[in-house]
Coordinates of C-alpha atoms in Angstrom, one line a residue:
X36 CA -24.4 4.7 -19.5
X37 CA -27.2 7.2 -19.4
X38 CA -30.0 4.6 -19.5
X39 CA -28.7 3.5 -16.0
X40 CA -28.3 6.9 -14.6
X41 CA -31.5 6.8 -12.6
X42 CA -30.0 4.1 -10.4
X43 CA -27.7 6.7 -8.9
X44 CA -29.1 9.2 -6.5
X45 CA -27.6 12.0 -4.4
X46 CA -28.2 9.6 -1.3
X47 CA -26.6 6.6 -2.8
X48 CA -23.9 8.0 -5.1
X49 CA -21.2 7.8 -2.3
X50 CA -21.8 4.0 -2.0
X51 CA -21.6 3.6 -5.8
X52 CA -18.5 5.6 -5.7
X53 CA -17.0 3.4 -2.9
X54 CA -17.9 0.3 -4.9
X55 CA -16.1 1.6 -8.0
X56 CA -12.9 2.5 -6.1
X57 CA -12.8 -0.7 -4.3
X58 CA -13.1 -2.6 -7.6
X59 CA -9.9 -0.8 -8.8
X60 CA -8.3 -1.3 -5.4
X61 CA -8.9 -5.0 -5.8
X62 CA -6.8 -5.1 -8.9
X63 CA -3.9 -3.4 -7.4
X64 CA -3.7 -5.5 -4.4
X65 CA -4.5 -8.7 -6.3
X66 CA -1.4 -8.0 -8.4
X67 CA 0.8 -7.8 -5.2
X68 CA -0.2 -11.2 -3.9
X69 CA -0.4 -13.2 -7.1
X70 CA 3.2 -12.2 -7.9
X71 CA 4.5 -13.4 -4.5
X72 CA 3.1 -16.8 -5.0
X73 CA 4.6 -17.1 -8.5
X74 CA 8.2 -16.0 -7.5
X75 CA 9.7 -19.5 -7.5
X76 CA 8.2 -20.3 -10.9
X77 CA 9.5 -17.0 -12.2
X78 CA 12.9 -17.8 -10.8
X79 CA 13.1 -21.2 -12.4
X80 CA 11.6 -20.0 -15.8
X81 CA 13.7 -16.9 -16.2
X82 CA 16.7 -18.0 -14.2
X83 CA 16.5 -15.1 -11.8
X84 CA 18.7 -14.5 -8.9
X85 CA 17.5 -13.4 -5.4
X86 CA 18.3 -9.8 -6.4
X87 CA 16.4 -10.3 -9.7
X88 CA 13.4 -11.5 -7.7
X89 CA 13.6 -8.7 -5.3
X90 CA 13.5 -6.3 -8.2
X91 CA 10.4 -8.0 -9.6
X92 CA 8.7 -6.8 -6.4
X93 CA 10.8 -3.7 -5.8
X94 CA 10.6 -2.4 -9.4
X95 CA 6.9 -2.1 -8.9
X96 CA 6.9 -0.8 -5.3
X97 CA 9.6 1.7 -5.9
X98 CA 8.0 3.4 -9.0
X99 CA 4.8 3.1 -7.1
X100 CA 6.3 4.8 -4.0
X101 CA 8.1 7.7 -5.6
X102 CA 5.2 8.7 -7.9
X103 CA 2.3 8.3 -5.4
X104 CA 2.6 11.9 -4.1
X105 CA 2.9 13.0 -7.7
X106 CA -0.2 11.0 -8.6
X107 CA -2.1 12.5 -5.7
X108 CA -1.0 16.0 -6.8
X109 CA -1.9 15.5 -10.4
X110 CA -5.3 14.3 -9.3
X111 CA -5.9 17.3 -7.2
X112 CA -4.8 19.6 -10.1
X113 CA -6.2 18.0 -13.2
X114 CA -9.1 15.9 -11.8
X115 CA -9.0 12.7 -9.6
X116 CA -11.2 10.6 -11.9
X117 CA -9.2 11.6 -14.9
X118 CA -5.9 10.6 -13.4
X119 CA -7.5 7.4 -12.0
X120 CA -8.6 6.3 -15.5
X121 CA -5.3 7.1 -17.1
X122 CA -3.6 5.0 -14.3
X123 CA -5.9 2.0 -15.0
X124 CA -5.1 2.1 -18.7
X125 CA -1.4 2.2 -18.0
X126 CA -1.6 -0.6 -15.5
X127 CA -3.5 -2.9 -17.9
X128 CA -1.1 -2.3 -20.7
X129 CA 2.0 -3.0 -18.6
X130 CA 0.4 -6.1 -17.3
X131 CA 0.1 -7.4 -20.8
X132 CA 3.8 -6.7 -21.5
X133 CA 4.8 -8.4 -18.2
X134 CA 3.0 -11.5 -19.3
X135 CA 5.2 -11.5 -22.5
X136 CA 8.5 -11.1 -20.6
X137 CA 11.4 -13.3 -21.8
X138 CA 13.9 -12.4 -19.3
X139 CA 14.1 -10.8 -15.8
X140 CA 14.9 -7.4 -17.3
X141 CA 11.8 -7.3 -19.4
X142 CA 9.7 -8.3 -16.4
X143 CA 11.2 -5.7 -14.1
X144 CA 10.6 -3.0 -16.7
X145 CA 7.0 -3.9 -17.1
X146 CA 6.7 -3.9 -13.3
X147 CA 8.1 -0.5 -13.0
X148 CA 5.5 0.8 -15.5
X149 CA 2.8 -1.1 -13.6
X150 CA 3.9 0.9 -10.6
X151 CA 3.4 4.2 -12.5
X152 CA -0.2 3.2 -13.3
X153 CA -0.8 2.1 -9.8
X154 CA 0.7 5.5 -8.5
X155 CA -2.0 7.4 -10.4
X156 CA -4.7 5.0 -9.3
X157 CA -4.1 4.5 -5.5
X158 CA -4.2 8.1 -4.2
X159 CA -7.3 8.7 -6.4
X160 CA -9.2 5.9 -4.7
X161 CA -8.7 7.4 -1.3
X162 CA -9.2 11.0 -2.2
X163 CA -12.3 10.2 -4.2
X164 CA -13.7 8.3 -1.2
X165 CA -12.8 11.1 1.2
X166 CA -14.5 13.6 -1.1
X167 CA -17.7 11.5 -1.3
X168 CA -18.1 10.7 2.4
X169 CA -18.6 13.0 5.4
X170 CA -16.0 12.6 8.2
X171 CA -18.6 10.9 10.4
X172 CA -18.7 8.0 7.9
X173 CA -15.2 7.9 6.6
X174 CA -14.1 5.3 9.2
X175 CA -16.8 2.9 7.8
X176 CA -15.8 3.7 4.2
X177 CA -12.1 3.2 4.9
X178 CA -12.9 -0.1 6.7
X179 CA -14.7 -1.3 3.6
X180 CA -11.8 0.0 1.5
X181 CA -9.4 -2.0 3.7
X182 CA -11.6 -5.0 3.7
X183 CA -11.6 -5.2 -0.1
X184 CA -7.8 -4.8 0.0
X185 CA -7.8 -7.9 2.4
X186 CA -10.2 -9.8 0.0
X187 CA -7.7 -9.3 -2.8
X188 CA -4.9 -10.5 -0.5
X189 CA -7.0 -13.5 0.3
X190 CA -8.0 -14.4 -3.3
X191 CA -4.7 -13.5 -4.7
X192 CA -2.5 -16.3 -3.5
X193 CA -5.2 -18.9 -4.4
X194 CA -5.8 -17.6 -7.8
X195 CA -2.1 -16.9 -8.4
X196 CA -1.2 -20.5 -7.3
X197 CA -4.0 -22.0 -9.4
X198 CA -2.9 -20.0 -12.5
X199 CA 0.7 -20.7 -12.0
X200 CA 0.3 -24.3 -11.4
X201 CA -2.2 -25.2 -14.1
X202 CA -1.7 -22.4 -16.7
X203 CA 1.5 -20.3 -16.3
X204 CA 2.8 -17.6 -14.1
X205 CA 2.2 -15.3 -17.1
X206 CA -1.5 -15.6 -16.8
X207 CA -1.4 -13.7 -13.4
X208 CA -0.7 -10.6 -15.3
X209 CA -3.2 -11.2 -18.1
X210 CA -5.8 -11.5 -15.4
X211 CA -5.6 -7.7 -14.7
X212 CA -6.8 -6.8 -18.2
X213 CA -10.5 -7.8 -17.7
X214 CA -10.5 -6.3 -14.2
X215 CA -9.1 -3.0 -15.5
X216 CA -11.9 -2.9 -18.1
X217 CA -14.4 -3.4 -15.3
X218 CA -12.8 -0.6 -13.3
X219 CA -13.0 1.8 -16.2
X220 CA -16.7 1.1 -16.7
X221 CA -17.6 1.3 -13.1
X222 CA -15.7 4.6 -12.7
X223 CA -17.4 6.3 -15.7
X224 CA -20.7 5.1 -14.4
X225 CA -20.5 6.1 -10.8
X226 CA -17.7 8.6 -9.9
X227 CA -17.9 12.4 -10.2
X228 CA -14.9 14.4 -11.0
X229 CA -13.3 16.3 -8.2
X230 CA -10.2 18.4 -7.7
X231 CA -8.6 20.8 -5.3
X232 CA -9.8 24.2 -6.3
X233 CA -7.3 25.9 -4.0
X234 CA -4.2 25.0 -6.1
X235 CA -3.0 26.0 -9.5
X236 CA -2.0 23.7 -12.4
X237 CA 1.7 23.6 -11.8
X238 CA 3.6 20.3 -11.3
X239 CA 6.8 20.3 -9.3
X240 CA 9.0 18.3 -11.8
X241 CA 12.2 19.2 -10.1
X242 CA 10.9 17.8 -6.8
X243 CA 9.7 14.6 -8.5
X244 CA 13.1 14.2 -10.1
X245 CA 14.9 14.6 -6.8
X246 CA 12.7 12.2 -4.8
X247 CA 12.8 9.6 -7.6
X248 CA 16.6 9.7 -7.8
X249 CA 17.0 9.6 -4.0
X250 CA 14.7 6.6 -3.4
X251 CA 16.1 4.7 -6.4
X252 CA 19.6 5.1 -5.1
X253 CA 18.5 4.0 -1.6
X254 CA 16.6 0.9 -2.7
X255 CA 19.3 -0.1 -5.2
X256 CA 22.0 0.1 -2.5
X257 CA 19.9 -2.0 -0.1
X258 CA 19.1 -4.7 -2.7
X259 CA 22.6 -5.0 -4.2
X260 CA 24.6 -4.3 -1.1
X261 CA 25.6 -7.9 -0.4
X262 CA 26.4 -8.7 -4.0
X263 CA 28.4 -5.5 -4.7
X264 CA 29.8 -5.3 -1.2
X265 CA 28.7 -2.8 1.5
X266 CA 32.1 -1.0 1.5
X267 CA 32.4 -0.9 -2.3
X268 CA 32.5 2.6 -4.1
X269 CA 29.2 1.9 -5.8
X270 CA 27.3 1.3 -2.6
X271 CA 28.8 4.1 -0.8
X272 CA 28.1 6.5 -3.7
X273 CA 24.5 5.3 -3.9
X274 CA 23.9 5.8 -0.1
X275 CA 25.6 9.3 -0.3
X276 CA 23.5 10.1 -3.4
X277 CA 20.4 9.1 -1.6
X278 CA 21.1 11.3 1.4
X279 CA 22.0 14.3 -0.9
X280 CA 18.8 13.7 -3.0
X281 CA 16.5 13.6 0.0
X282 CA 18.1 16.7 1.5
X283 CA 17.8 18.4 -2.0
X284 CA 14.1 17.3 -2.2
X285 CA 13.2 18.8 1.2
X286 CA 15.0 22.1 0.2
X287 CA 13.2 22.2 -3.2
X288 CA 9.8 21.6 -1.6
X289 CA 10.3 24.3 0.9
X290 CA 10.9 26.8 -1.8
X291 CA 8.7 26.1 -4.7
X292 CA 5.4 27.7 -5.0
X293 CA 3.3 24.6 -5.6
X294 CA 5.3 21.8 -3.8
X295 CA 4.7 18.1 -4.5
X296 CA 4.6 17.3 -0.8
X297 CA 3.0 20.0 1.4
X298 CA 5.1 19.8 4.5
X299 CA 2.5 21.8 6.6
X300 CA 0.5 18.6 6.5
X301 CA 3.0 17.2 8.9
X302 CA 2.1 19.8 11.5
X303 CA -0.8 17.5 12.6
X304 CA 0.6 14.7 14.9
X305 CA -2.1 12.3 13.9
X306 CA -1.0 12.6 10.2
X307 CA 2.7 12.2 11.2
X308 CA 1.9 9.2 13.3
X309 CA -0.2 7.5 10.6
X310 CA 2.6 8.0 8.1
X311 CA 5.2 6.4 10.4
X312 CA 2.9 3.5 11.2
X313 CA 2.1 3.0 7.5
X314 CA 5.8 2.7 6.8
X315 CA 6.5 0.3 9.6
X316 CA 3.5 -1.9 8.8
X317 CA 4.4 -2.3 5.2
X318 CA 8.1 -2.8 6.0
X319 CA 7.0 -5.8 8.2
X320 CA 4.4 -7.2 6.0
X321 CA 6.0 -7.3 2.5
X322 CA 9.2 -8.8 3.7
X323 CA 7.3 -11.6 5.5
X324 CA 5.0 -12.4 2.4
X325 CA 8.1 -12.4 0.1
X326 CA 10.1 -14.9 2.0
X327 CA 7.4 -17.1 3.4
X328 CA 6.3 -17.7 -0.2
X329 CA 9.7 -18.9 -1.1
X330 CA 9.9 -20.9 2.1
X331 CA 6.7 -22.8 1.6
X332 CA 7.7 -23.8 -2.0
X333 CA 11.3 -24.2 -1.9
X334 CA 11.8 -25.8 1.6
X335 CA 8.3 -27.3 2.5
X336 CA 7.9 -28.3 -1.3
X337 CA 4.3 -27.1 -1.5
X338 CA 3.0 -26.4 -5.0
X339 CA 2.1 -22.8 -5.9
X340 CA -1.6 -23.6 -5.3
X341 CA -0.9 -25.3 -2.0
X342 CA 1.2 -22.4 -0.9
X343 CA -1.5 -19.8 -2.0
X344 CA -4.2 -21.7 0.0
X345 CA -2.0 -21.6 3.2
X346 CA -1.9 -17.8 3.1
X347 CA -5.7 -17.8 3.5
X348 CA -5.9 -17.8 7.2
X349 CA -4.0 -14.6 7.3
X350 CA -5.8 -12.8 4.6
X351 CA -9.3 -13.9 5.6
X352 CA -8.6 -12.4 9.0
X353 CA -8.0 -9.1 7.2
X354 CA -11.2 -9.4 5.2
X355 CA -13.3 -10.1 8.3
X356 CA -11.8 -7.7 10.8
X357 CA -10.8 -4.6 8.7
X358 CA -14.3 -3.3 8.3
X359 CA -14.9 -3.9 12.0
X360 CA -11.7 -2.0 13.0
X361 CA -12.9 0.8 10.8
X362 CA -16.2 1.1 12.6
X363 CA -14.5 0.9 16.0
X364 CA -12.2 3.7 14.9
X365 CA -15.2 5.9 14.4
X366 CA -16.4 5.1 17.9
X367 CA -13.3 4.9 20.1
X368 CA -10.6 6.6 17.9
X369 CA -7.7 5.0 16.0
X370 CA -4.9 5.2 18.6
X371 CA -5.3 2.0 20.7
X372 CA -6.4 -0.1 17.8
X373 CA -3.2 0.8 15.9
X374 CA -1.1 0.1 18.9
X375 CA -2.9 -3.3 19.5
X376 CA -2.5 -4.2 15.9
X377 CA 1.1 -3.5 15.7
X378 CA 1.8 -5.5 18.9
X379 CA -0.1 -8.5 17.4
X380 CA 2.0 -8.2 14.2
X381 CA 5.2 -8.2 16.3
X382 CA 4.0 -11.3 18.1
X383 CA 3.3 -13.0 14.8
X384 CA 6.6 -12.2 13.3
X385 CA 8.4 -13.3 16.5
X386 CA 6.6 -16.7 16.2
X387 CA 8.1 -17.0 12.7
X388 CA 11.6 -16.4 13.9
X389 CA 11.7 -19.9 15.2
X390 CA 10.9 -21.5 11.8
X391 CA 12.6 -24.8 11.0
X392 CA 13.4 -26.9 8.1
X393 CA 10.9 -29.4 9.3
X394 CA 8.1 -27.0 10.6
X395 CA 4.6 -28.2 9.8
X396 CA 1.9 -25.9 8.6
X397 CA 0.0 -26.3 11.8
X398 CA 3.0 -24.9 13.6
X399 CA 2.9 -21.8 11.3
X400 CA -0.9 -21.4 11.3
X401 CA -1.1 -19.3 14.6
X402 CA 1.4 -16.9 13.2
X403 CA -0.5 -16.6 9.9
X404 CA -3.7 -15.8 11.8
X405 CA -2.1 -13.3 14.2
X406 CA -0.6 -11.5 11.3
X407 CA -3.9 -11.0 9.7
X408 CA -5.6 -9.9 12.9
X409 CA -2.7 -7.4 13.4
X410 CA -2.8 -6.0 9.9
X411 CA -6.6 -5.6 10.2
X412 CA -6.5 -3.8 13.4
X413 CA -3.9 -1.3 12.1
X414 CA -4.7 -0.5 8.5
X415 CA -8.1 1.0 8.4
X416 CA -7.7 3.1 11.7
X417 CA -4.3 4.3 10.4
X418 CA -5.9 5.4 7.1
X419 CA -8.8 7.0 8.9
X420 CA -6.5 8.9 11.2
X421 CA -4.4 10.2 8.4
X422 CA -7.4 11.3 6.1
X423 CA -9.4 12.9 8.9
X424 CA -6.4 14.9 9.9
X425 CA -6.4 17.0 6.6
X426 CA -9.0 19.1 4.9
X427 CA -11.0 17.5 2.1
X428 CA -9.5 19.7 -0.5
X429 CA -6.0 18.2 0.3
X430 CA -7.2 14.6 0.3
X431 CA -5.3 13.8 -3.0
X432 CA -1.9 14.9 -1.8
X433 CA -2.5 13.5 1.7
X434 CA -3.4 10.2 0.4
X435 CA -0.5 10.3 -2.0
X436 CA 2.0 11.0 0.8
X437 CA 0.4 8.3 3.0
X438 CA 0.6 5.7 0.2
X439 CA 4.0 6.8 -0.7
X440 CA 5.4 6.0 2.7
X441 CA 3.6 2.6 2.7
X442 CA 5.2 1.6 -0.5
X443 CA 8.6 3.0 0.6
X444 CA 8.2 1.0 3.7
X445 CA 7.4 -2.1 1.6
X446 CA 10.4 -1.6 -0.5
X447 CA 12.6 -1.2 2.4
X448 CA 11.1 -4.3 4.0
X449 CA 11.9 -6.4 1.1
X450 CA 15.3 -4.9 0.5
X451 CA 16.4 -5.0 4.2
X452 CA 15.2 -8.6 4.8
X453 CA 16.6 -9.5 1.4
X454 CA 20.0 -8.1 2.4
X455 CA 19.9 -10.1 5.7
X456 CA 19.0 -13.1 3.7
X457 CA 21.8 -12.7 1.1
X458 CA 24.3 -12.1 3.8
X459 CA 23.6 -15.7 5.0
X460 CA 22.9 -17.7 1.9
X461 CA 24.5 -15.7 -1.0
X462 CA 22.8 -14.6 -4.2
X463 CA 21.8 -18.0 -5.5
X464 CA 19.1 -20.3 -4.2
X465 CA 20.9 -23.3 -5.6
X466 CA 23.9 -22.6 -3.2
X467 CA 21.8 -22.3 0.0
X468 CA 21.1 -25.4 2.1
X469 CA 17.7 -25.6 3.7
X470 CA 19.2 -25.0 7.1
X471 CA 20.9 -21.8 5.8
X472 CA 17.6 -20.7 4.3
X473 CA 15.6 -21.1 7.6
X474 CA 18.3 -19.5 9.7
X475 CA 18.4 -16.4 7.5
X476 CA 14.6 -16.4 7.4
X477 CA 14.3 -16.5 11.2
X478 CA 16.8 -13.7 11.7
X479 CA 14.9 -11.5 9.2
X480 CA 11.6 -12.2 10.9
X481 CA 13.2 -11.2 14.3
X482 CA 14.2 -7.9 12.8
X483 CA 10.8 -7.3 11.4
X484 CA 9.2 -8.1 14.8
X485 CA 11.4 -5.5 16.5
X486 CA 10.4 -2.9 13.8
X487 CA 6.7 -3.6 14.4
X488 CA 7.1 -3.3 18.2
X489 CA 8.8 0.1 17.7
X490 CA 5.9 1.1 15.6
X491 CA 3.5 0.3 18.4
X492 CA 5.4 2.7 20.7
X493 CA 5.4 5.4 18.1
X494 CA 1.7 4.9 17.5
X495 CA 0.9 5.3 21.2
X496 CA 3.1 8.3 21.5
X497 CA 2.1 10.1 18.3
X498 CA -1.6 9.4 17.6
X499 CA -4.2 11.2 19.7
X500 CA -7.0 9.0 21.0
X501 CA -9.8 11.1 19.6
X502 CA -12.7 9.8 17.6
X503 CA -11.7 9.5 14.0
X504 CA -15.2 9.9 12.7
X505 CA -16.1 13.3 14.1
X506 CA -15.8 16.5 12.2
X507 CA -13.7 18.0 14.8
X508 CA -10.3 16.4 13.8
X509 CA -10.9 17.4 10.2
X510 CA -11.7 21.0 10.8
X511 CA -9.1 21.5 13.5
X512 CA -6.5 20.0 11.1
X513 CA -7.8 22.4 8.4
X514 CA -7.3 25.3 10.8
X515 CA -3.7 24.2 11.6
X516 CA -2.5 23.5 8.0
X517 CA -4.5 25.6 5.6
X518 CA -4.4 29.4 5.0
X519 CA -7.7 30.8 6.2
X520 CA -8.4 27.6 8.0
X521 CA -9.6 29.3 11.2
X522 CA -12.5 30.8 9.2
X523 CA -13.3 27.4 7.7
X524 CA -13.1 25.8 11.0
X525 CA -15.5 28.3 12.5
X526 CA -18.0 27.8 9.7
X527 CA -17.8 24.0 10.1
X528 CA -18.5 24.3 13.8
X529 CA -21.5 26.4 13.0
X530 CA -22.7 23.7 10.6
X531 CA -22.0 21.1 13.3
X532 CA -24.4 22.8 15.7
X533 CA -27.2 22.2 13.2
X534 CA -26.2 18.6 12.4
X535 CA -27.6 16.3 15.2
X536 CA -25.6 13.3 13.8
X537 CA -22.3 15.1 14.2
X538 CA -23.3 16.7 17.4
X539 CA -24.1 13.4 19.1
X540 CA -20.9 11.8 17.9
X541 CA -18.7 14.1 19.8
X542 CA -17.0 13.1 23.0

């Protein structure tokens, strides 16, 4: 490594760092999309029910969601690069075991462990980028980050379809291993270690346990509600347990000395708005991808590769527009970009609500393109709004909380749309007629469209239309949420007056 050290200077290190983090992000997002395309093949090979397929997705997103805040906190405490590298290794090893799964249970367990590795990786990518870039350039960096995420979404269905059709669905998991090796080498080469020097080294294990138990109970109830019966003792107990667990989690976090989630972060309305938007976007997006992948293969009879290619218009829109949205967020602020994006998503989902057994791909194409445009307009401004609302020292926990809500939203989206679906067609694909399938799918898409429209209203009301790239939001948020923040804000304002680039970027 040292022989190439001269390639990295103080001026370009942030770009090397961005590249290394984007490489790892690519692996995480690639895994999401390749699995969606492979679902019908997994269902046939392992004889999985709808519930079993949902847990193939939700086992990953649930462990990912409940441990993201913990992963962010551990990075802040013990070093963000260290936690990132540990996460990459866990992710790679569990990918290998997923490829060897012989039944749905083995696959779900491997996916749960994959989520643990991803939970250590994802908040580190955002907090390391936030630490490397000044606020005036974070929108650009976040836009690139989101663009790489979109590139993985674009490549994933095609690569997943190609491997599933011509090799095996198991190969989609083996693909992660060489990518993980590359991520480790890039991080060792380019990324500096960073941590939050304002916190000790305590981990809120009781809070982790309470949140994990509560979210697991909630998602399990949603996924199994139709098959067990919504009024059954088991489902009622799970819902009550989830409510009690979440209340206990809040009570614990308000009392422990070093909480897993610092609730004073929620004193900033931009951060709150971004968190709610993140939940809603993921709710809508993952439910759509899950069932459209099944629709195109089980109803329209596309092969895995043909289905993967047909996701490209949506994902290519994300690749092309997400960096542009990040730069616009720096110039005009995130508020109206987020609102416009969510409204476009709502329109796309509403177009899918009229889906029919004999729909052609050309009839679906406008909806796919609109979905990509809406996601691109929403994601990078949302991320920039959240990360500029907190001090750099809190970047790890803030990115963990933001990512946690994104994944919880995704789990809820798959679970809720799955519950709607199962209520119409039952637990077995074999028992559903094509008409029953599309009727259930149309209703589920209508629900997601309404959720996205509500998200647009929340974004308009909650997020301030200030410029995301200035230093003002970050330091004012620091004054609001950090002890001694007023002095830090004053020092930053003094520094701003000597920084022409920052001064000229102010409204």
